[in-house]
mmCIF file with all atom_site columns, C-alpha atoms in Angstrom:
data_model
loop_
_atom_site.group_PDB
_atom_site.id
_atom_site.type_symbol
_atom_site.label_atom_id
_atom_site.label_alt_id
_atom_site.label_comp_id
_atom_site.label_asym_id
_atom_site.label_entity_id
_atom_site.label_seq_id
_atom_site.pdbx_PDB_ins_code
_atom_site.Cartn_x
_atom_site.Cartn_y
_atom_site.Cartn_z
_atom_site.occupancy
_atom_site.B_iso_or_equiv
_atom_site.pdbx_formal_charge
_atom_site.auth_seq_id
_atom_site.auth_comp_id
_atom_site.auth_asym_id
_atom_site.auth_atom_id
_atom_site.pdbx_PDB_model_num
ATOM 1   C CA . UNK O 1 1   ? -23.549 -69.531 27.070  1.00 47.00 ? 20  UNK O CA 1
ATOM 2   C CA . UNK O 1 2   ? -27.265 -69.681 27.443  1.00 49.00 ? 21  UNK O CA 1
ATOM 3   C CA . UNK O 1 3   ? -29.207 -67.636 29.953  1.00 49.00 ? 22  UNK O CA 1
ATOM 4   C CA . UNK O 1 4   ? -32.426 -65.765 30.317  1.00 52.00 ? 23  UNK O CA 1
ATOM 5   C CA . UNK O 1 5   ? -32.450 -61.962 30.398  1.00 50.00 ? 24  UNK O CA 1
ATOM 6   C CA . UNK O 1 6   ? -34.340 -62.123 33.698  1.00 50.00 ? 25  UNK O CA 1
ATOM 7   C CA . UNK O 1 7   ? -31.332 -63.958 35.204  1.00 51.00 ? 26  UNK O CA 1
ATOM 8   C CA . UNK O 1 8   ? -29.121 -60.938 34.438  1.00 51.00 ? 27  UNK O CA 1
ATOM 9   C CA . UNK O 1 9   ? -31.470 -58.503 36.154  1.00 53.00 ? 28  UNK O CA 1
ATOM 10  C CA . UNK O 1 10  ? -32.851 -58.884 39.626  1.00 55.00 ? 29  UNK O CA 1
ATOM 11  C CA . UNK O 1 11  ? -36.381 -58.114 38.401  1.00 57.00 ? 30  UNK O CA 1
ATOM 12  C CA . UNK O 1 12  ? -38.309 -59.403 35.400  1.00 58.00 ? 31  UNK O CA 1
ATOM 13  C CA . UNK O 1 13  ? -37.041 -57.652 32.284  1.00 55.00 ? 32  UNK O CA 1
ATOM 14  C CA . UNK O 1 14  ? -39.336 -55.640 30.020  1.00 67.00 ? 33  UNK O CA 1
ATOM 15  C CA . UNK O 1 15  ? -37.574 -54.601 26.805  1.00 69.00 ? 34  UNK O CA 1
ATOM 16  C CA . UNK O 1 16  ? -40.103 -51.851 26.055  1.00 76.00 ? 35  UNK O CA 1
ATOM 17  C CA . UNK O 1 17  ? -39.659 -50.053 29.366  1.00 77.00 ? 36  UNK O CA 1
ATOM 18  C CA . UNK O 1 18  ? -35.873 -50.562 29.129  1.00 77.00 ? 37  UNK O CA 1
ATOM 19  C CA . UNK O 1 19  ? -35.854 -48.925 25.673  1.00 81.00 ? 38  UNK O CA 1
ATOM 20  C CA . UNK O 1 20  ? -38.009 -45.948 26.716  1.00 79.00 ? 39  UNK O CA 1
ATOM 21  C CA . UNK O 1 21  ? -36.092 -45.435 29.944  1.00 80.00 ? 40  UNK O CA 1
ATOM 22  C CA . UNK O 1 22  ? -32.765 -45.215 28.109  1.00 84.00 ? 41  UNK O CA 1
ATOM 23  C CA . UNK O 1 23  ? -34.202 -43.111 25.317  1.00 83.00 ? 42  UNK O CA 1
ATOM 24  C CA . UNK O 1 24  ? -35.580 -40.572 27.802  1.00 84.00 ? 43  UNK O CA 1
ATOM 25  C CA . UNK O 1 25  ? -32.317 -40.563 29.746  1.00 86.00 ? 44  UNK O CA 1
ATOM 26  C CA . UNK O 1 26  ? -30.388 -39.808 26.554  1.00 86.00 ? 45  UNK O CA 1
ATOM 27  C CA . UNK O 1 27  ? -32.866 -37.141 25.511  1.00 82.00 ? 46  UNK O CA 1
ATOM 28  C CA . UNK O 1 28  ? -32.617 -35.463 28.926  1.00 85.00 ? 47  UNK O CA 1
ATOM 29  C CA . UNK O 1 29  ? -28.821 -35.430 28.694  1.00 85.00 ? 48  UNK O CA 1
ATOM 30  C CA . UNK O 1 30  ? -28.360 -34.268 25.095  1.00 86.00 ? 49  UNK O CA 1
ATOM 31  C CA . UNK O 1 31  ? -31.401 -32.162 24.195  1.00 85.00 ? 50  UNK O CA 1
ATOM 32  C CA . UNK O 1 32  ? -30.213 -29.082 26.145  1.00 86.00 ? 51  UNK O CA 1
ATOM 33  C CA . UNK O 1 33  ? -27.046 -29.076 24.000  1.00 89.00 ? 52  UNK O CA 1
ATOM 34  C CA . UNK O 1 34  ? -28.964 -28.765 20.727  1.00 91.00 ? 53  UNK O CA 1
ATOM 35  C CA . UNK O 1 35  ? -29.615 -25.040 21.121  1.00 91.00 ? 54  UNK O CA 1
ATOM 36  C CA . UNK O 1 36  ? -25.954 -24.387 21.946  1.00 94.00 ? 55  UNK O CA 1
ATOM 37  C CA . UNK O 1 37  ? -24.861 -26.468 18.950  1.00 94.00 ? 56  UNK O CA 1
ATOM 38  C CA . UNK O 1 38  ? -27.338 -24.717 16.650  1.00 94.00 ? 57  UNK O CA 1
ATOM 39  C CA . UNK O 1 39  ? -26.077 -21.260 17.669  1.00 96.00 ? 58  UNK O CA 1
ATOM 40  C CA . UNK O 1 40  ? -22.475 -22.399 17.184  1.00 97.00 ? 59  UNK O CA 1
ATOM 41  C CA . UNK O 1 41  ? -23.189 -23.740 13.679  1.00 97.00 ? 60  UNK O CA 1
ATOM 42  C CA . UNK O 1 42  ? -25.141 -20.614 12.729  1.00 97.00 ? 61  UNK O CA 1
ATOM 43  C CA . UNK O 1 43  ? -22.132 -18.473 13.715  1.00 97.00 ? 62  UNK O CA 1
ATOM 44  C CA . UNK O 1 44  ? -19.873 -20.693 11.597  1.00 97.00 ? 63  UNK O CA 1
ATOM 45  C CA . UNK O 1 45  ? -22.196 -20.291 8.608   1.00 96.00 ? 64  UNK O CA 1
ATOM 46  C CA . UNK O 1 46  ? -22.045 -16.500 9.002   1.00 96.00 ? 65  UNK O CA 1
ATOM 47  C CA . UNK O 1 47  ? -18.250 -16.698 9.365   1.00 97.00 ? 66  UNK O CA 1
ATOM 48  C CA . UNK O 1 48  ? -17.994 -18.564 6.047   1.00 96.00 ? 67  UNK O CA 1
ATOM 49  C CA . UNK O 1 49  ? -20.223 -16.006 4.286   1.00 94.00 ? 68  UNK O CA 1
ATOM 50  C CA . UNK O 1 50  ? -18.165 -13.135 5.630   1.00 95.00 ? 69  UNK O CA 1
ATOM 51  C CA . UNK O 1 51  ? -14.723 -14.536 4.833   1.00 95.00 ? 70  UNK O CA 1
ATOM 52  C CA . UNK O 1 52  ? -15.092 -16.099 1.380   1.00 93.00 ? 71  UNK O CA 1
ATOM 53  C CA . UNK O 1 53  ? -13.615 -13.312 -0.744  1.00 88.00 ? 72  UNK O CA 1
ATOM 54  C CA . UNK O 1 54  ? -13.207 -14.866 -4.153  1.00 89.00 ? 73  UNK O CA 1
ATOM 55  C CA . UNK O 1 55  ? -15.217 -13.207 -6.942  1.00 92.00 ? 74  UNK O CA 1
ATOM 56  C CA . UNK O 1 56  ? -15.360 -16.550 -8.762  1.00 93.00 ? 75  UNK O CA 1
ATOM 57  C CA . UNK O 1 57  ? -17.313 -18.156 -5.900  1.00 95.00 ? 76  UNK O CA 1
ATOM 58  C CA . UNK O 1 58  ? -21.093 -17.936 -5.866  1.00 94.00 ? 77  UNK O CA 1
ATOM 59  C CA . UNK O 1 59  ? -22.801 -18.723 -2.571  1.00 94.00 ? 78  UNK O CA 1
ATOM 60  C CA . UNK O 1 60  ? -25.909 -20.773 -3.374  1.00 93.00 ? 79  UNK O CA 1
ATOM 61  C CA . UNK O 1 61  ? -27.179 -21.054 0.187   1.00 93.00 ? 80  UNK O CA 1
ATOM 62  C CA . UNK O 1 62  ? -29.885 -18.437 0.805   1.00 92.00 ? 81  UNK O CA 1
ATOM 63  C CA . UNK O 1 63  ? -29.593 -16.167 3.835   1.00 91.00 ? 82  UNK O CA 1
ATOM 64  C CA . UNK O 1 64  ? -33.039 -16.920 5.290   1.00 91.00 ? 83  UNK O CA 1
ATOM 65  C CA . UNK O 1 65  ? -35.098 -20.060 5.896   1.00 89.00 ? 84  UNK O CA 1
ATOM 66  C CA . UNK O 1 66  ? -32.184 -22.488 5.663   1.00 90.00 ? 85  UNK O CA 1
ATOM 67  C CA . UNK O 1 67  ? -30.454 -25.239 7.533   1.00 92.00 ? 86  UNK O CA 1
ATOM 68  C CA . UNK O 1 68  ? -27.260 -23.766 8.934   1.00 94.00 ? 87  UNK O CA 1
ATOM 69  C CA . UNK O 1 69  ? -25.690 -27.202 8.758   1.00 96.00 ? 88  UNK O CA 1
ATOM 70  C CA . UNK O 1 70  ? -25.292 -27.157 4.951   1.00 95.00 ? 89  UNK O CA 1
ATOM 71  C CA . UNK O 1 71  ? -23.365 -24.460 3.063   1.00 96.00 ? 90  UNK O CA 1
ATOM 72  C CA . UNK O 1 72  ? -23.378 -24.683 -0.721  1.00 94.00 ? 91  UNK O CA 1
ATOM 73  C CA . UNK O 1 73  ? -21.196 -22.782 -3.171  1.00 95.00 ? 92  UNK O CA 1
ATOM 74  C CA . UNK O 1 74  ? -20.405 -22.928 -6.882  1.00 94.00 ? 93  UNK O CA 1
ATOM 75  C CA . UNK O 1 75  ? -17.334 -21.974 -8.842  1.00 93.00 ? 94  UNK O CA 1
ATOM 76  C CA . UNK O 1 76  ? -18.745 -21.814 -12.389 1.00 93.00 ? 95  UNK O CA 1
ATOM 77  C CA . UNK O 1 77  ? -15.419 -22.324 -14.149 1.00 88.00 ? 96  UNK O CA 1
ATOM 78  C CA . UNK O 1 78  ? -14.566 -25.519 -12.209 1.00 91.00 ? 97  UNK O CA 1
ATOM 79  C CA . UNK O 1 79  ? -16.501 -28.799 -12.106 1.00 89.00 ? 98  UNK O CA 1
ATOM 80  C CA . UNK O 1 80  ? -17.690 -29.724 -8.594  1.00 89.00 ? 99  UNK O CA 1
ATOM 81  C CA . UNK O 1 81  ? -15.786 -33.039 -8.592  1.00 90.00 ? 100 UNK O CA 1
ATOM 82  C CA . UNK O 1 82  ? -12.582 -31.181 -9.473  1.00 91.00 ? 101 UNK O CA 1
ATOM 83  C CA . UNK O 1 83  ? -13.064 -28.881 -6.464  1.00 92.00 ? 102 UNK O CA 1
ATOM 84  C CA . UNK O 1 84  ? -13.750 -31.885 -4.222  1.00 93.00 ? 103 UNK O CA 1
ATOM 85  C CA . UNK O 1 85  ? -10.500 -33.570 -5.298  1.00 93.00 ? 104 UNK O CA 1
ATOM 86  C CA . UNK O 1 86  ? -8.461  -30.368 -4.938  1.00 92.00 ? 105 UNK O CA 1
ATOM 87  C CA . UNK O 1 87  ? -9.741  -29.934 -1.378  1.00 95.00 ? 106 UNK O CA 1
ATOM 88  C CA . UNK O 1 88  ? -9.136  -33.628 -0.575  1.00 95.00 ? 107 UNK O CA 1
ATOM 89  C CA . UNK O 1 89  ? -5.439  -33.080 -1.274  1.00 94.00 ? 108 UNK O CA 1
ATOM 90  C CA . UNK O 1 90  ? -5.446  -30.669 1.680   1.00 93.00 ? 109 UNK O CA 1
ATOM 91  C CA . UNK O 1 91  ? -7.508  -33.120 3.783   1.00 94.00 ? 110 UNK O CA 1
ATOM 92  C CA . UNK O 1 92  ? -10.621 -30.958 3.482   1.00 95.00 ? 111 UNK O CA 1
ATOM 93  C CA . UNK O 1 93  ? -13.625 -33.164 2.793   1.00 95.00 ? 112 UNK O CA 1
ATOM 94  C CA . UNK O 1 94  ? -16.736 -31.821 1.078   1.00 95.00 ? 113 UNK O CA 1
ATOM 95  C CA . UNK O 1 95  ? -19.161 -33.314 -1.429  1.00 92.00 ? 114 UNK O CA 1
ATOM 96  C CA . UNK O 1 96  ? -20.907 -32.388 -4.635  1.00 88.00 ? 115 UNK O CA 1
ATOM 97  C CA . UNK O 1 97  ? -24.398 -33.201 -3.395  1.00 72.00 ? 116 UNK O CA 1
ATOM 98  C CA . UNK O 1 98  ? -26.522 -35.066 -0.941  1.00 60.00 ? 117 UNK O CA 1
ATOM 99  C CA . UNK O 1 99  ? -25.296 -38.442 0.224   1.00 55.00 ? 118 UNK O CA 1
ATOM 100 C CA . UNK O 1 100 ? -27.995 -40.286 -1.715  1.00 51.00 ? 119 UNK O CA 1
ATOM 101 C CA . UNK O 1 101 ? -26.996 -38.679 -5.031  1.00 51.00 ? 120 UNK O CA 1
ATOM 102 C CA . UNK O 1 102 ? -23.278 -38.080 -4.590  1.00 48.00 ? 121 UNK O CA 1
ATOM 103 C CA . UNK O 1 103 ? -22.281 -40.760 -7.148  1.00 54.00 ? 122 UNK O CA 1
ATOM 104 C CA . UNK O 1 104 ? -24.503 -39.394 -9.893  1.00 54.00 ? 123 UNK O CA 1
ATOM 105 C CA . UNK O 1 105 ? -23.019 -37.175 -12.600 1.00 62.00 ? 124 UNK O CA 1
ATOM 106 C CA . UNK O 1 106 ? -26.191 -35.103 -12.911 1.00 75.00 ? 125 UNK O CA 1
ATOM 107 C CA . UNK O 1 107 ? -26.680 -31.484 -11.805 1.00 77.00 ? 126 UNK O CA 1
ATOM 108 C CA . UNK O 1 108 ? -27.536 -31.140 -8.120  1.00 79.00 ? 127 UNK O CA 1
ATOM 109 C CA . UNK O 1 109 ? -31.380 -30.954 -8.167  1.00 84.00 ? 128 UNK O CA 1
ATOM 110 C CA . UNK O 1 110 ? -31.730 -28.621 -5.196  1.00 83.00 ? 129 UNK O CA 1
ATOM 111 C CA . UNK O 1 111 ? -29.234 -26.100 -6.579  1.00 88.00 ? 130 UNK O CA 1
ATOM 112 C CA . UNK O 1 112 ? -30.800 -26.338 -10.044 1.00 85.00 ? 131 UNK O CA 1
ATOM 113 C CA . UNK O 1 113 ? -34.231 -25.579 -8.559  1.00 85.00 ? 132 UNK O CA 1
ATOM 114 C CA . UNK O 1 114 ? -32.807 -22.767 -6.417  1.00 84.00 ? 133 UNK O CA 1
ATOM 115 C CA . UNK O 1 115 ? -30.670 -21.034 -9.045  1.00 86.00 ? 134 UNK O CA 1
ATOM 116 C CA . UNK O 1 116 ? -32.290 -22.171 -12.325 1.00 87.00 ? 135 UNK O CA 1
ATOM 117 C CA . UNK O 1 117 ? -28.718 -22.602 -13.608 1.00 89.00 ? 136 UNK O CA 1
ATOM 118 C CA . UNK O 1 118 ? -27.385 -25.950 -14.786 1.00 89.00 ? 137 UNK O CA 1
ATOM 119 C CA . UNK O 1 119 ? -23.854 -24.523 -14.666 1.00 89.00 ? 138 UNK O CA 1
ATOM 120 C CA . UNK O 1 120 ? -24.165 -23.615 -10.968 1.00 90.00 ? 139 UNK O CA 1
ATOM 121 C CA . UNK O 1 121 ? -25.785 -26.984 -10.255 1.00 89.00 ? 140 UNK O CA 1
ATOM 122 C CA . UNK O 1 122 ? -22.915 -28.931 -11.838 1.00 89.00 ? 141 UNK O CA 1
ATOM 123 C CA . UNK O 1 123 ? -20.149 -26.835 -10.285 1.00 90.00 ? 142 UNK O CA 1
ATOM 124 C CA . UNK O 1 124 ? -21.504 -26.758 -6.753  1.00 92.00 ? 143 UNK O CA 1
ATOM 125 C CA . UNK O 1 125 ? -20.003 -28.230 -3.617  1.00 93.00 ? 144 UNK O CA 1
ATOM 126 C CA . UNK O 1 126 ? -21.742 -28.965 -0.344  1.00 94.00 ? 145 UNK O CA 1
ATOM 127 C CA . UNK O 1 127 ? -19.967 -28.118 2.905   1.00 96.00 ? 146 UNK O CA 1
ATOM 128 C CA . UNK O 1 128 ? -21.399 -29.782 5.988   1.00 96.00 ? 147 UNK O CA 1
ATOM 129 C CA . UNK O 1 129 ? -21.076 -27.901 9.263   1.00 97.00 ? 148 UNK O CA 1
ATOM 130 C CA . UNK O 1 130 ? -21.413 -29.043 12.860  1.00 96.00 ? 149 UNK O CA 1
ATOM 131 C CA . UNK O 1 131 ? -20.430 -27.943 16.328  1.00 95.00 ? 150 UNK O CA 1
ATOM 132 C CA . UNK O 1 132 ? -17.368 -30.193 15.904  1.00 96.00 ? 151 UNK O CA 1
ATOM 133 C CA . UNK O 1 133 ? -15.944 -28.147 13.000  1.00 97.00 ? 152 UNK O CA 1
ATOM 134 C CA . UNK O 1 134 ? -13.273 -25.766 14.282  1.00 97.00 ? 153 UNK O CA 1
ATOM 135 C CA . UNK O 1 135 ? -12.546 -22.214 13.176  1.00 98.00 ? 154 UNK O CA 1
ATOM 136 C CA . UNK O 1 136 ? -9.038  -23.340 12.209  1.00 97.00 ? 155 UNK O CA 1
ATOM 137 C CA . UNK O 1 137 ? -10.609 -25.845 9.804   1.00 97.00 ? 156 UNK O CA 1
ATOM 138 C CA . UNK O 1 138 ? -12.903 -23.143 8.429   1.00 97.00 ? 157 UNK O CA 1
ATOM 139 C CA . UNK O 1 139 ? -9.932  -20.800 7.963   1.00 97.00 ? 158 UNK O CA 1
ATOM 140 C CA . UNK O 1 140 ? -8.053  -23.479 6.026   1.00 96.00 ? 159 UNK O CA 1
ATOM 141 C CA . UNK O 1 141 ? -11.123 -24.080 3.833   1.00 96.00 ? 160 UNK O CA 1
ATOM 142 C CA . UNK O 1 142 ? -11.604 -20.355 3.255   1.00 96.00 ? 161 UNK O CA 1
ATOM 143 C CA . UNK O 1 143 ? -7.936  -19.823 2.422   1.00 94.00 ? 162 UNK O CA 1
ATOM 144 C CA . UNK O 1 144 ? -7.967  -22.716 -0.055  1.00 93.00 ? 163 UNK O CA 1
ATOM 145 C CA . UNK O 1 145 ? -11.213 -21.568 -1.717  1.00 92.00 ? 164 UNK O CA 1
ATOM 146 C CA . UNK O 1 146 ? -9.999  -17.980 -1.958  1.00 90.00 ? 165 UNK O CA 1
ATOM 147 C CA . UNK O 1 147 ? -6.887  -19.224 -3.815  1.00 87.00 ? 166 UNK O CA 1
ATOM 148 C CA . UNK O 1 148 ? -8.853  -21.132 -6.486  1.00 82.00 ? 167 UNK O CA 1
#
């Protein structure tokens, strides 16, 4: 089927104004939620810090000047990939690093720079948080990590 865009609309169609109009509409709808989502994720980060009670676990994520959307821990006696696979068996999905370097077998650069420890950098896991993560899911993660 062949037709001109202007035949679909009653007025001449301008793709640029169409794009900006929809972008601004989306921004108006979703931007107010960002503060609510940020507060929710920050509370979940604090919840994780408070409830991980395993002396083997080292929390690599600093307390200040951070993104509350990424929580990083290390368990020095267990390789990060081993932790990832153990959690996968319980349908808990985490990673050993950023998405662009997750297939590499090298120490996580950010954790190495932060801790100056190759052991912590190779045994770290990255837990991504969002407003969609539930407290039940966090409790299951915490319980599993505390049992390692």
